[in-house]
Amino acid sequence: MSYVAQTPEQIRGLIAKAKRRDVLFVALGVIALGIGFATFLALFLDMLLDGWGRLRPEFFTQFPSRRAAQAGILSAWVGTFLVMIVTAAVAVPLGVSAGIYLEEYAPKNWVTDVIEINITNLAGVPSIVYGLLALGLFVYAFGLGQSVQTAGLTLALLILPVVIVATREAIRAIPAMIREGAYAVGATRWQTVKDHIIPYSMPGILTGVIIGMSRAIGETAPIITIGALTFIAFLPPAPVGAEFPFLSFEWLKAPFTVMPIQMFNWTSRPDPAFHANAAAAGTILVFMTLAMNGLAIWLRYRLRKNIKW
Amino acid sequence: MESASALDAPVGATVPTVVSERLARKFSRNLKERAIEALLFLAAFVSVFTTAGIVYILVKESLVFFSHVPLWQFLTDTQWTPLFADAHYGISVLLSGTITSSAVALLVAIPLGTTIAIYLSEFASPRAREIAKPVLELLSGVPTIVYGYFALLFVTPLLQKLIPSLPGFNLLSAGIVMGIMIVPYVASISEDAMRAVPMALREGSFAMGATRLQTALKVVVPAAVSGIAAAYILGVSRAVGETMILAVAAGMQPNLTFNPLEPAATITAYIVQVALGDLPHGSVGYQTIFAAGLALLLLTLFFNLVGFWMRRRYREAY
């Protein structure tokens, strides 16, 4: 660009040119955003159209089958549900505790630094590596088998950084005067945390948990790596029985499949009839993750508006 | 509440029983506090155990592999046929698939992501930003297996209309879709970096008569360059570790190629392939996935460290 314009006309020309570039770039930005949104729309509509014929009530109540038209996702969604229970049961207490420790208790020393560096690093480790960890540790070293509990634990480790980071951010937003007020009336650290910090940071923690769970629902690679079966035509044993002791935890040790694995299995078959099944399963999967993410975004938005300390 | 005298009284000194009772209660209260703190510390320490576990498992299992296959062969062999009778273990074959697909993904993600970031940070109204960012976040929340389906059954047929010779499995469509998947990631980190540039720099530029675009490209982007570079590098790390899109759409055939029009297995796709098969645990073929995983971990660790280092640099600048 040359700025040696002599006459006012030349200067006006330069300004007009620069302003045109501004407009052009705005158009470019809108187009770039449009490409992103259009891709998403194409993805969703393509799957919805391909899978529409299969999205019938029977699809949810039938087991996978060799015949595409009779195959359903019963074992897949039950498996996903059970794995998510284990994941939440492990990741939420661990993640929230870790977040509380790092924000409220941790002294400034090298141990804390090591923990923080580890959490940042773990957030960047590819999910399939967690699968290898689970395969070596949970499946072979601990003998937990290729089961619901192994999958749940693996995904819990995977989303732990998400829960920890969300917890820390929520706690950090609580002003110091809340803590000072609690200490001033003689509360101990834990009493302050239990009665003030945790309740006030709950919505923020919840947002993080939902985002973490939506990530866990869609994860395929680590679960394939631990050796989940792709064809399961039975359900894990029911958690509630008619006989004493009424509660059974056998389902934890049961082989299983989950929604994304079922979808992967159908997608990788050459027969197009199965692709329709994959599309239907994918539609449900996208719908679930969208709903969870949407809920989290809405929660965060409401939070930002309603907080008045 | 302890009175001042109770707080000052040394333990074991002759004090009224009320006070010593309170002191006793204080001891048990302290004990409970300590126990809770220890529990919370253990929860936080799980992350350290996880890292240690990952390193331990990958190194231990890889050592078994490397006792059969020399490291030299692993790094220099140009064939990857661990499941054949004439087994070759050249990681470069899988690496070529990973590099090619990641390169395609970056060619998509960097221009799109950077443009979006500059637009959102320097041009868009706060309202437009409030809407666009969550929608972008949704885009990155879509399960990768769904992107894989999309790449195989939507993008590949579309590309085949443009390039009739394109095989059903190819690195190009997987790479493009992977690029779209990374866009929100690159855009959001770059935008953060640009928004961290102080307003005074922009105002100075505007005062000199620069337009928005001139300010964006000549003042804001250079000031945020290390953050933007970090976004790219973290994007690379994402692409390298991505599994399902490639396993579904790029094929699982090891192929030493840098041509995105060909099918090729990546490191991640290979691990999926072996995990789906029925190789017995302990066989050399099976151990290969841990060696491949170790290579993958080192690769992403390198990118992550560089990325975090660069992000920290721009944070310290202002």
PDB file of N, CA and C in Angstrom, chain A residues 1 18 21-22 25-26 30 32 37 39-40 43 46-47 50 97-98 101 105 115 118-119 121-122 124 126 128-129 132-133 135-136 140 186 188-190 220 224 263-264 275 279 286 289 293 297 300, chain B residues 29 33 36-37 40-41 43-44 47-48 51 53-54 57 116 118-119 123 135 137-139 142-143 145-146 149-150 153-154 211-214 243-244 248 268 275-276 281 286 290 293 296 300-301 304:
ATOM      1  N   MET A   1       0.843  -1.192   0.000  1.00  0.00           N
ATOM      2  CA  MET A   1       0.000   0.000   0.000  1.00  0.00           C
ATOM      3  C   MET A   1       0.881   1.246   0.000  1.00  0.00           C
ATOM      4  N   ALA A  18      -9.691   1.421   0.891  1.00  0.00           N
ATOM      5  CA  ALA A  18      -9.525   0.775   2.191  1.00  0.00           C
ATOM      6  C   ALA A  18     -10.876   0.409   2.785  1.00  0.00           C
ATOM      7  N   ARG A  21     -12.283  -2.613   1.192  1.00  0.00           N
ATOM      8  CA  ARG A  21     -11.649  -3.832   1.738  1.00  0.00           C
ATOM      9  C   ARG A  21     -12.297  -4.240   3.046  1.00  0.00           C
ATOM     10  N   ASP A  22     -12.650  -3.260   3.858  1.00  0.00           N
ATOM     11  CA  ASP A  22     -13.355  -3.545   5.122  1.00  0.00           C
ATOM     12  C   ASP A  22     -14.634  -4.325   4.852  1.00  0.00           C
ATOM     13  N   PHE A  25     -14.001  -7.764   3.718  1.00  0.00           N
ATOM     14  CA  PHE A  25     -13.591  -8.705   4.759  1.00  0.00           C
ATOM     15  C   PHE A  25     -14.787  -9.135   5.602  1.00  0.00           C
ATOM     16  N   VAL A  26     -15.696  -8.205   5.863  1.00  0.00           N
ATOM     17  CA  VAL A  26     -16.897  -8.581   6.610  1.00  0.00           C
ATOM     18  C   VAL A  26     -17.634  -9.677   5.852  1.00  0.00           C
ATOM     19  N   VAL A  30     -18.419 -13.429   7.200  1.00  0.00           N
ATOM     20  CA  VAL A  30     -19.758 -14.015   7.229  1.00  0.00           C
ATOM     21  C   VAL A  30     -19.779 -15.310   6.434  1.00  0.00           C
ATOM     22  N   ALA A  32     -17.224 -17.337   5.928  1.00  0.00           N
ATOM     23  CA  ALA A  32     -16.498 -18.365   6.690  1.00  0.00           C
ATOM     24  C   ALA A  32     -17.395 -18.956   7.773  1.00  0.00           C
ATOM     25  N   PHE A  37     -21.586 -23.198   9.571  1.00  0.00           N
ATOM     26  CA  PHE A  37     -22.993 -23.506   9.874  1.00  0.00           C
ATOM     27  C   PHE A  37     -23.620 -24.379   8.796  1.00  0.00           C
ATOM     28  N   THR A  39     -22.130 -26.520   6.898  1.00  0.00           N
ATOM     29  CA  THR A  39     -21.658 -27.895   7.054  1.00  0.00           C
ATOM     30  C   THR A  39     -22.481 -28.609   8.102  1.00  0.00           C
ATOM     31  N   PHE A  40     -22.688 -27.909   9.207  1.00  0.00           N
ATOM     32  CA  PHE A  40     -23.439 -28.520  10.290  1.00  0.00           C
ATOM     33  C   PHE A  40     -24.862 -28.845   9.851  1.00  0.00           C
ATOM     34  N   LEU A  43     -24.835 -31.747   7.462  1.00  0.00           N
ATOM     35  CA  LEU A  43     -24.598 -32.977   8.216  1.00  0.00           C
ATOM     36  C   LEU A  43     -25.871 -33.467   8.881  1.00  0.00           C
ATOM     37  N   ASP A  46     -28.678 -34.303   6.178  1.00  0.00           N
ATOM     38  CA  ASP A  46     -28.326 -35.506   5.449  1.00  0.00           C
ATOM     39  C   ASP A  46     -28.622 -36.750   6.282  1.00  0.00           C
ATOM     40  N   MET A  47     -28.232 -36.682   7.551  1.00  0.00           N
ATOM     41  CA  MET A  47     -28.453 -37.844   8.420  1.00  0.00           C
ATOM     42  C   MET A  47     -29.918 -38.043   8.706  1.00  0.00           C
ATOM     43  N   ASP A  50     -31.547 -39.525   5.589  1.00  0.00           N
ATOM     44  CA  ASP A  50     -31.150 -40.927   5.400  1.00  0.00           C
ATOM     45  C   ASP A  50     -31.778 -41.827   6.454  1.00  0.00           C
ATOM     46  N   SER A  97     -14.145 -32.563  43.720  1.00  0.00           N
ATOM     47  CA  SER A  97     -13.203 -32.557  44.843  1.00  0.00           C
ATOM     48  C   SER A  97     -11.865 -31.966  44.421  1.00  0.00           C
ATOM     49  N   ALA A  98     -11.399 -32.392  43.248  1.00  0.00           N
ATOM     50  CA  ALA A  98     -10.111 -31.890  42.777  1.00  0.00           C
ATOM     51  C   ALA A  98     -10.172 -30.384  42.557  1.00  0.00           C
ATOM     52  N   TYR A 101     -10.159 -28.664  45.882  1.00  0.00           N
ATOM     53  CA  TYR A 101      -8.833 -28.679  46.487  1.00  0.00           C
ATOM     54  C   TYR A 101      -7.946 -27.602  45.867  1.00  0.00           C
ATOM     55  N   TYR A 105      -7.877 -25.092  48.850  1.00  0.00           N
ATOM     56  CA  TYR A 105      -6.928 -25.677  49.806  1.00  0.00           C
ATOM     57  C   TYR A 105      -5.471 -25.580  49.369  1.00  0.00           C
ATOM     58  N   ILE A 115       0.295 -30.982  39.772  1.00  0.00           N
ATOM     59  CA  ILE A 115      -1.094 -31.369  39.547  1.00  0.00           C
ATOM     60  C   ILE A 115      -1.709 -30.518  38.433  1.00  0.00           C
ATOM     61  N   ASN A 118      -0.418 -31.386  35.047  1.00  0.00           N
ATOM     62  CA  ASN A 118      -0.978 -32.668  34.633  1.00  0.00           C
ATOM     63  C   ASN A 118      -2.373 -32.522  34.071  1.00  0.00           C
ATOM     64  N   ILE A 119      -3.189 -31.716  34.743  1.00  0.00           N
ATOM     65  CA  ILE A 119      -4.572 -31.553  34.287  1.00  0.00           C
ATOM     66  C   ILE A 119      -4.597 -30.887  32.907  1.00  0.00           C
ATOM     67  N   ASN A 121      -2.279 -30.962  30.688  1.00  0.00           N
ATOM     68  CA  ASN A 121      -1.753 -31.918  29.723  1.00  0.00           C
ATOM     69  C   ASN A 121      -2.763 -32.984  29.361  1.00  0.00           C
ATOM     70  N   LEU A 122      -3.462 -33.505  30.379  1.00  0.00           N
ATOM     71  CA  LEU A 122      -4.420 -34.579  30.145  1.00  0.00           C
ATOM     72  C   LEU A 122      -5.535 -34.116  29.226  1.00  0.00           C
ATOM     73  N   GLY A 124      -5.226 -32.477  26.699  1.00  0.00           N
ATOM     74  CA  GLY A 124      -4.778 -32.532  25.318  1.00  0.00           C
ATOM     75  C   GLY A 124      -4.400 -33.919  24.830  1.00  0.00           C
ATOM     76  N   PRO A 126      -4.915 -37.399  23.244  1.00  0.00           N
ATOM     77  CA  PRO A 126      -5.957 -37.958  22.374  1.00  0.00           C
ATOM     78  C   PRO A 126      -6.764 -39.025  23.107  1.00  0.00           C
ATOM     79  N   ILE A 128      -7.963 -41.760  22.220  1.00  0.00           N
ATOM     80  CA  ILE A 128      -7.623 -43.167  21.996  1.00  0.00           C
ATOM     81  C   ILE A 128      -6.518 -43.618  22.952  1.00  0.00           C
ATOM     82  N   VAL A 129      -5.669 -42.688  23.393  1.00  0.00           N
ATOM     83  CA  VAL A 129      -4.611 -43.037  24.347  1.00  0.00           C
ATOM     84  C   VAL A 129      -5.239 -43.450  25.694  1.00  0.00           C
ATOM     85  N   LEU A 132      -6.020 -46.961  25.376  1.00  0.00           N
ATOM     86  CA  LEU A 132      -4.870 -47.855  25.579  1.00  0.00           C
ATOM     87  C   LEU A 132      -4.552 -47.985  27.062  1.00  0.00           C
ATOM     88  N   LEU A 133      -4.672 -46.862  27.795  1.00  0.00           N
ATOM     89  CA  LEU A 133      -4.456 -46.900  29.250  1.00  0.00           C
ATOM     90  C   LEU A 133      -5.440 -47.876  29.890  1.00  0.00           C
ATOM     91  N   LEU A 135      -7.060 -50.292  28.482  1.00  0.00           N
ATOM     92  CA  LEU A 135      -6.800 -51.664  28.041  1.00  0.00           C
ATOM     93  C   LEU A 135      -5.687 -52.283  28.880  1.00  0.00           C
ATOM     94  N   GLY A 136      -4.607 -51.534  29.057  1.00  0.00           N
ATOM     95  CA  GLY A 136      -3.474 -52.075  29.810  1.00  0.00           C
ATOM     96  C   GLY A 136      -3.753 -52.170  31.295  1.00  0.00           C
ATOM     97  N   TYR A 140      -6.409 -55.521  31.661  1.00  0.00           N
ATOM     98  CA  TYR A 140      -5.438 -56.588  31.904  1.00  0.00           C
ATOM     99  C   TYR A 140      -4.830 -56.569  33.302  1.00  0.00           C
ATOM    100  N   GLY A 186     -16.719 -17.930  62.494  1.00  0.00           N
ATOM    101  CA  GLY A 186     -16.100 -19.085  63.117  1.00  0.00           C
ATOM    102  C   GLY A 186     -16.214 -20.388  62.357  1.00  0.00           C
ATOM    103  N   THR A 188     -15.197 -23.393  59.914  1.00  0.00           N
ATOM    104  CA  THR A 188     -13.920 -23.955  59.475  1.00  0.00           C
ATOM    105  C   THR A 188     -13.885 -23.913  57.954  1.00  0.00           C
ATOM    106  N   ARG A 189     -12.751 -24.309  57.423  1.00  0.00           N
ATOM    107  CA  ARG A 189     -12.598 -24.315  55.980  1.00  0.00           C
ATOM    108  C   ARG A 189     -13.652 -25.191  55.308  1.00  0.00           C
ATOM    109  N   TRP A 190     -13.789 -26.410  55.828  1.00  0.00           N
ATOM    110  CA  TRP A 190     -14.723 -27.343  55.204  1.00  0.00           C
ATOM    111  C   TRP A 190     -16.159 -26.863  55.348  1.00  0.00           C
ATOM    112  N   THR A 220     -16.002 -42.635  20.900  1.00  0.00           N
ATOM    113  CA  THR A 220     -16.019 -43.964  20.313  1.00  0.00           C
ATOM    114  C   THR A 220     -14.676 -44.649  20.477  1.00  0.00           C
ATOM    115  N   ILE A 224     -13.776 -48.518  21.776  1.00  0.00           N
ATOM    116  CA  ILE A 224     -13.388 -49.570  20.828  1.00  0.00           C
ATOM    117  C   ILE A 224     -12.071 -50.185  21.280  1.00  0.00           C
ATOM    118  N   MET A 263     -23.199 -47.205  15.848  1.00  0.00           N
ATOM    119  CA  MET A 263     -23.222 -46.401  14.630  1.00  0.00           C
ATOM    120  C   MET A 263     -21.995 -46.691  13.766  1.00  0.00           C
ATOM    121  N   PHE A 264     -20.842 -46.813  14.410  1.00  0.00           N
ATOM    122  CA  PHE A 264     -19.600 -47.128  13.692  1.00  0.00           C
ATOM    123  C   PHE A 264     -19.750 -48.460  12.969  1.00  0.00           C
ATOM    124  N   HIS A 275     -26.551 -48.336   6.337  1.00  0.00           N
ATOM    125  CA  HIS A 275     -26.215 -46.920   6.458  1.00  0.00           C
ATOM    126  C   HIS A 275     -27.404 -46.112   6.951  1.00  0.00           C
ATOM    127  N   ALA A 279     -27.452 -43.712  10.079  1.00  0.00           N
ATOM    128  CA  ALA A 279     -27.940 -42.340  10.031  1.00  0.00           C
ATOM    129  C   ALA A 279     -28.956 -42.100  11.146  1.00  0.00           C
ATOM    130  N   VAL A 286     -26.599 -37.031  17.704  1.00  0.00           N
ATOM    131  CA  VAL A 286     -26.421 -35.584  17.542  1.00  0.00           C
ATOM    132  C   VAL A 286     -27.481 -34.852  18.363  1.00  0.00           C
ATOM    133  N   THR A 289     -26.424 -34.908  22.049  1.00  0.00           N
ATOM    134  CA  THR A 289     -25.311 -34.007  22.387  1.00  0.00           C
ATOM    135  C   THR A 289     -25.726 -32.547  22.215  1.00  0.00           C
ATOM    136  N   ASN A 293     -25.506 -29.853  25.123  1.00  0.00           N
ATOM    137  CA  ASN A 293     -24.718 -28.635  24.956  1.00  0.00           C
ATOM    138  C   ASN A 293     -25.590 -27.398  25.046  1.00  0.00           C
ATOM    139  N   ILE A 297     -25.175 -24.313  27.569  1.00  0.00           N
ATOM    140  CA  ILE A 297     -25.010 -22.926  27.117  1.00  0.00           C
ATOM    141  C   ILE A 297     -26.092 -22.041  27.750  1.00  0.00           C
ATOM    142  N   ARG A 300     -25.315 -21.412  31.386  1.00  0.00           N
ATOM    143  CA  ARG A 300     -24.239 -20.462  31.556  1.00  0.00           C
ATOM    144  C   ARG A 300     -24.740 -19.048  31.279  1.00  0.00           C
TER     145      ARG A 300
ATOM    146  N   ARG B  29     -12.284 -31.494  65.655  1.00  0.00           N
ATOM    147  CA  ARG B  29     -12.686 -30.715  64.499  1.00  0.00           C
ATOM    148  C   ARG B  29     -11.504 -30.559  63.531  1.00  0.00           C
ATOM    149  N   GLU B  33     -11.104 -31.834  59.665  1.00  0.00           N
ATOM    150  CA  GLU B  33     -10.673 -30.913  58.606  1.00  0.00           C
ATOM    151  C   GLU B  33      -9.489 -31.479  57.833  1.00  0.00           C
ATOM    152  N   ILE B  36     -10.525 -34.382  55.577  1.00  0.00           N
ATOM    153  CA  ILE B  36     -11.205 -33.919  54.360  1.00  0.00           C
ATOM    154  C   ILE B  36     -10.203 -33.339  53.382  1.00  0.00           C
ATOM    155  N   GLU B  37      -9.277 -32.558  53.927  1.00  0.00           N
ATOM    156  CA  GLU B  37      -8.268 -31.974  53.043  1.00  0.00           C
ATOM    157  C   GLU B  37      -7.466 -33.067  52.341  1.00  0.00           C
ATOM    158  N   LEU B  40      -9.559 -34.575  49.530  1.00  0.00           N
ATOM    159  CA  LEU B  40      -9.632 -33.675  48.375  1.00  0.00           C
ATOM    160  C   LEU B  40      -8.312 -33.684  47.623  1.00  0.00           C
ATOM    161  N   PHE B  41      -7.209 -33.732  48.385  1.00  0.00           N
ATOM    162  CA  PHE B  41      -5.894 -33.769  47.750  1.00  0.00           C
ATOM    163  C   PHE B  41      -5.756 -35.029  46.894  1.00  0.00           C
ATOM    164  N   ALA B  43      -8.094 -36.699  45.447  1.00  0.00           N
ATOM    165  CA  ALA B  43      -8.900 -36.538  44.232  1.00  0.00           C
ATOM    166  C   ALA B  43      -8.136 -35.727  43.194  1.00  0.00           C
ATOM    167  N   ALA B  44      -7.470 -34.662  43.674  1.00  0.00           N
ATOM    168  CA  ALA B  44      -6.714 -33.836  42.737  1.00  0.00           C
ATOM    169  C   ALA B  44      -5.519 -34.600  42.189  1.00  0.00           C
ATOM    170  N   SER B  47      -5.177 -36.990  38.733  1.00  0.00           N
ATOM    171  CA  SER B  47      -4.664 -36.596  37.422  1.00  0.00           C
ATOM    172  C   SER B  47      -3.208 -37.007  37.261  1.00  0.00           C
ATOM    173  N   VAL B  48      -2.455 -36.911  38.362  1.00  0.00           N
ATOM    174  CA  VAL B  48      -1.055 -37.323  38.297  1.00  0.00           C
ATOM    175  C   VAL B  48      -0.969 -38.839  38.096  1.00  0.00           C
ATOM    176  N   THR B  51      -1.726 -39.648  34.417  1.00  0.00           N
ATOM    177  CA  THR B  51      -0.569 -39.433  33.547  1.00  0.00           C
ATOM    178  C   THR B  51       0.461 -40.531  33.757  1.00  0.00           C
ATOM    179  N   GLY B  53      -0.036 -43.463  34.859  1.00  0.00           N
ATOM    180  CA  GLY B  53      -0.584 -44.707  34.322  1.00  0.00           C
ATOM    181  C   GLY B  53      -0.410 -44.785  32.820  1.00  0.00           C
ATOM    182  N   ILE B  54      -0.716 -43.687  32.126  1.00  0.00           N
ATOM    183  CA  ILE B  54      -0.585 -43.670  30.666  1.00  0.00           C
ATOM    184  C   ILE B  54       0.859 -43.947  30.273  1.00  0.00           C
ATOM    185  N   ILE B  57       1.919 -47.669  31.250  1.00  0.00           N
ATOM    186  CA  ILE B  57       1.349 -48.705  30.386  1.00  0.00           C
ATOM    187  C   ILE B  57       1.971 -48.662  28.996  1.00  0.00           C
ATOM    188  N   ILE B 116     -12.730 -16.317  10.780  1.00  0.00           N
ATOM    189  CA  ILE B 116     -13.822 -16.227  11.753  1.00  0.00           C
ATOM    190  C   ILE B 116     -13.358 -15.497  13.008  1.00  0.00           C
ATOM    191  N   ILE B 118     -10.877 -13.269  13.373  1.00  0.00           N
ATOM    192  CA  ILE B 118     -10.697 -11.829  13.136  1.00  0.00           C
ATOM    193  C   ILE B 118     -12.064 -11.157  13.025  1.00  0.00           C
ATOM    194  N   TYR B 119     -12.975 -11.808  12.310  1.00  0.00           N
ATOM    195  CA  TYR B 119     -14.304 -11.228  12.132  1.00  0.00           C
ATOM    196  C   TYR B 119     -14.999 -11.064  13.496  1.00  0.00           C
ATOM    197  N   PHE B 123     -14.770  -7.206  14.074  1.00  0.00           N
ATOM    198  CA  PHE B 123     -15.840  -6.637  13.248  1.00  0.00           C
ATOM    199  C   PHE B 123     -17.234  -6.864  13.818  1.00  0.00           C
ATOM    200  N   VAL B 135     -22.952 -21.303  18.887  1.00  0.00           N
ATOM    201  CA  VAL B 135     -23.252 -22.205  17.770  1.00  0.00           C
ATOM    202  C   VAL B 135     -21.981 -22.907  17.312  1.00  0.00           C
ATOM    203  N   GLU B 137     -19.551 -23.587  19.216  1.00  0.00           N
ATOM    204  CA  GLU B 137     -19.267 -24.577  20.253  1.00  0.00           C
ATOM    205  C   GLU B 137     -20.064 -25.857  20.015  1.00  0.00           C
ATOM    206  N   LEU B 138     -21.316 -25.670  19.580  1.00  0.00           N
ATOM    207  CA  LEU B 138     -22.137 -26.841  19.265  1.00  0.00           C
ATOM    208  C   LEU B 138     -21.466 -27.673  18.188  1.00  0.00           C
ATOM    209  N   LEU B 139     -20.892 -26.969  17.196  1.00  0.00           N
ATOM    210  CA  LEU B 139     -20.237 -27.644  16.083  1.00  0.00           C
ATOM    211  C   LEU B 139     -19.107 -28.546  16.580  1.00  0.00           C
ATOM    212  N   VAL B 142     -20.260 -32.039  18.305  1.00  0.00           N
ATOM    213  CA  VAL B 142     -20.808 -33.177  17.553  1.00  0.00           C
ATOM    214  C   VAL B 142     -19.849 -34.366  17.679  1.00  0.00           C
ATOM    215  N   PRO B 143     -20.368 -35.553  18.000  1.00  0.00           N
ATOM    216  CA  PRO B 143     -19.481 -36.724  18.120  1.00  0.00           C
ATOM    217  C   PRO B 143     -18.723 -36.980  16.835  1.00  0.00           C
ATOM    218  N   ILE B 145     -17.738 -39.662  15.456  1.00  0.00           N
ATOM    219  CA  ILE B 145     -18.224 -40.756  14.608  1.00  0.00           C
ATOM    220  C   ILE B 145     -19.258 -40.225  13.623  1.00  0.00           C
ATOM    221  N   VAL B 146     -20.030 -39.211  14.052  1.00  0.00           N
ATOM    222  CA  VAL B 146     -21.017 -38.593  13.170  1.00  0.00           C
ATOM    223  C   VAL B 146     -20.301 -37.863  12.026  1.00  0.00           C
ATOM    224  N   TYR B 149     -19.234 -40.495   9.540  1.00  0.00           N
ATOM    225  CA  TYR B 149     -20.350 -40.878   8.668  1.00  0.00           C
ATOM    226  C   TYR B 149     -20.521 -39.843   7.565  1.00  0.00           C
ATOM    227  N   PHE B 150     -20.492 -38.571   7.968  1.00  0.00           N
ATOM    228  CA  PHE B 150     -20.673 -37.455   7.042  1.00  0.00           C
ATOM    229  C   PHE B 150     -19.573 -37.451   5.980  1.00  0.00           C
ATOM    230  N   LEU B 153     -20.105 -40.746   3.638  1.00  0.00           N
ATOM    231  CA  LEU B 153     -21.326 -40.912   2.855  1.00  0.00           C
ATOM    232  C   LEU B 153     -21.901 -39.610   2.301  1.00  0.00           C
ATOM    233  N   PHE B 154     -21.295 -38.475   2.616  1.00  0.00           N
ATOM    234  CA  PHE B 154     -21.782 -37.222   2.038  1.00  0.00           C
ATOM    235  C   PHE B 154     -20.667 -36.503   1.292  1.00  0.00           C
ATOM    236  N   THR B 211      -8.219   1.895   8.846  1.00  0.00           N
ATOM    237  CA  THR B 211      -9.549   1.289   8.865  1.00  0.00           C
ATOM    238  C   THR B 211      -9.514   0.084   9.806  1.00  0.00           C
ATOM    239  N   ARG B 212     -10.707  -0.513   9.972  1.00  0.00           N
ATOM    240  CA  ARG B 212     -10.781  -1.679  10.844  1.00  0.00           C
ATOM    241  C   ARG B 212      -9.900  -2.821  10.359  1.00  0.00           C
ATOM    242  N   LEU B 213      -9.961  -3.062   9.035  1.00  0.00           N
ATOM    243  CA  LEU B 213      -9.194  -4.188   8.498  1.00  0.00           C
ATOM    244  C   LEU B 213      -7.694  -3.921   8.634  1.00  0.00           C
ATOM    245  N   GLN B 214      -7.294  -2.685   8.348  1.00  0.00           N
ATOM    246  CA  GLN B 214      -5.877  -2.349   8.496  1.00  0.00           C
ATOM    247  C   GLN B 214      -5.442  -2.534   9.948  1.00  0.00           C
ATOM    248  N   THR B 243      -9.503 -39.821  15.675  1.00  0.00           N
ATOM    249  CA  THR B 243      -9.542 -41.235  15.340  1.00  0.00           C
ATOM    250  C   THR B 243     -10.690 -41.621  14.419  1.00  0.00           C
ATOM    251  N   MET B 244     -11.908 -41.361  14.862  1.00  0.00           N
ATOM    252  CA  MET B 244     -13.050 -42.003  14.205  1.00  0.00           C
ATOM    253  C   MET B 244     -13.275 -41.536  12.777  1.00  0.00           C
ATOM    254  N   VAL B 248     -13.228 -44.285   9.772  1.00  0.00           N
ATOM    255  CA  VAL B 248     -14.412 -44.524   8.945  1.00  0.00           C
ATOM    256  C   VAL B 248     -14.156 -44.140   7.490  1.00  0.00           C
ATOM    257  N   THR B 268      -3.902 -43.616  14.534  1.00  0.00           N
ATOM    258  CA  THR B 268      -5.119 -43.851  15.329  1.00  0.00           C
ATOM    259  C   THR B 268      -6.006 -44.905  14.682  1.00  0.00           C
ATOM    260  N   ALA B 275      -7.806 -53.213  17.544  1.00  0.00           N
ATOM    261  CA  ALA B 275      -8.717 -53.414  18.672  1.00  0.00           C
ATOM    262  C   ALA B 275      -9.987 -54.129  18.225  1.00  0.00           C
ATOM    263  N   LEU B 276     -10.394 -53.896  16.968  1.00  0.00           N
ATOM    264  CA  LEU B 276     -11.605 -54.537  16.468  1.00  0.00           C
ATOM    265  C   LEU B 276     -11.346 -55.989  16.089  1.00  0.00           C
ATOM    266  N   HIS B 281      -3.904 -61.075  23.197  1.00  0.00           N
ATOM    267  CA  HIS B 281      -3.097 -60.146  23.987  1.00  0.00           C
ATOM    268  C   HIS B 281      -1.730 -60.759  24.231  1.00  0.00           C
ATOM    269  N   TYR B 286      -0.238 -57.566  18.558  1.00  0.00           N
ATOM    270  CA  TYR B 286      -1.071 -56.814  19.487  1.00  0.00           C
ATOM    271  C   TYR B 286      -0.279 -55.712  20.166  1.00  0.00           C
ATOM    272  N   PHE B 290       0.433 -50.467  21.243  1.00  0.00           N
ATOM    273  CA  PHE B 290       0.987 -49.654  22.328  1.00  0.00           C
ATOM    274  C   PHE B 290       2.173 -48.831  21.827  1.00  0.00           C
ATOM    275  N   GLY B 293       0.664 -46.159  19.936  1.00  0.00           N
ATOM    276  CA  GLY B 293       0.089 -45.206  20.880  1.00  0.00           C
ATOM    277  C   GLY B 293       1.151 -44.328  21.515  1.00  0.00           C
ATOM    278  N   LEU B 296       2.130 -41.740  19.111  1.00  0.00           N
ATOM    279  CA  LEU B 296       1.053 -40.744  19.050  1.00  0.00           C
ATOM    280  C   LEU B 296       1.123 -39.799  20.237  1.00  0.00           C
ATOM    281  N   THR B 300       1.643 -35.727  20.083  1.00  0.00           N
ATOM    282  CA  THR B 300       0.681 -34.728  20.568  1.00  0.00           C
ATOM    283  C   THR B 300       1.267 -33.974  21.759  1.00  0.00           C
ATOM    284  N   LEU B 301       2.036 -34.671  22.591  1.00  0.00           N
ATOM    285  CA  LEU B 301       2.643 -34.012  23.746  1.00  0.00           C
ATOM    286  C   LEU B 301       3.547 -32.878  23.282  1.00  0.00           C
ATOM    287  N   ASN B 304       1.364 -30.043  22.071  1.00  0.00           N
ATOM    288  CA  ASN B 304       0.685 -29.391  23.197  1.00  0.00           C
ATOM    289  C   ASN B 304       1.642 -28.513  23.984  1.00  0.00           C
TER     290      ASN B 304
END
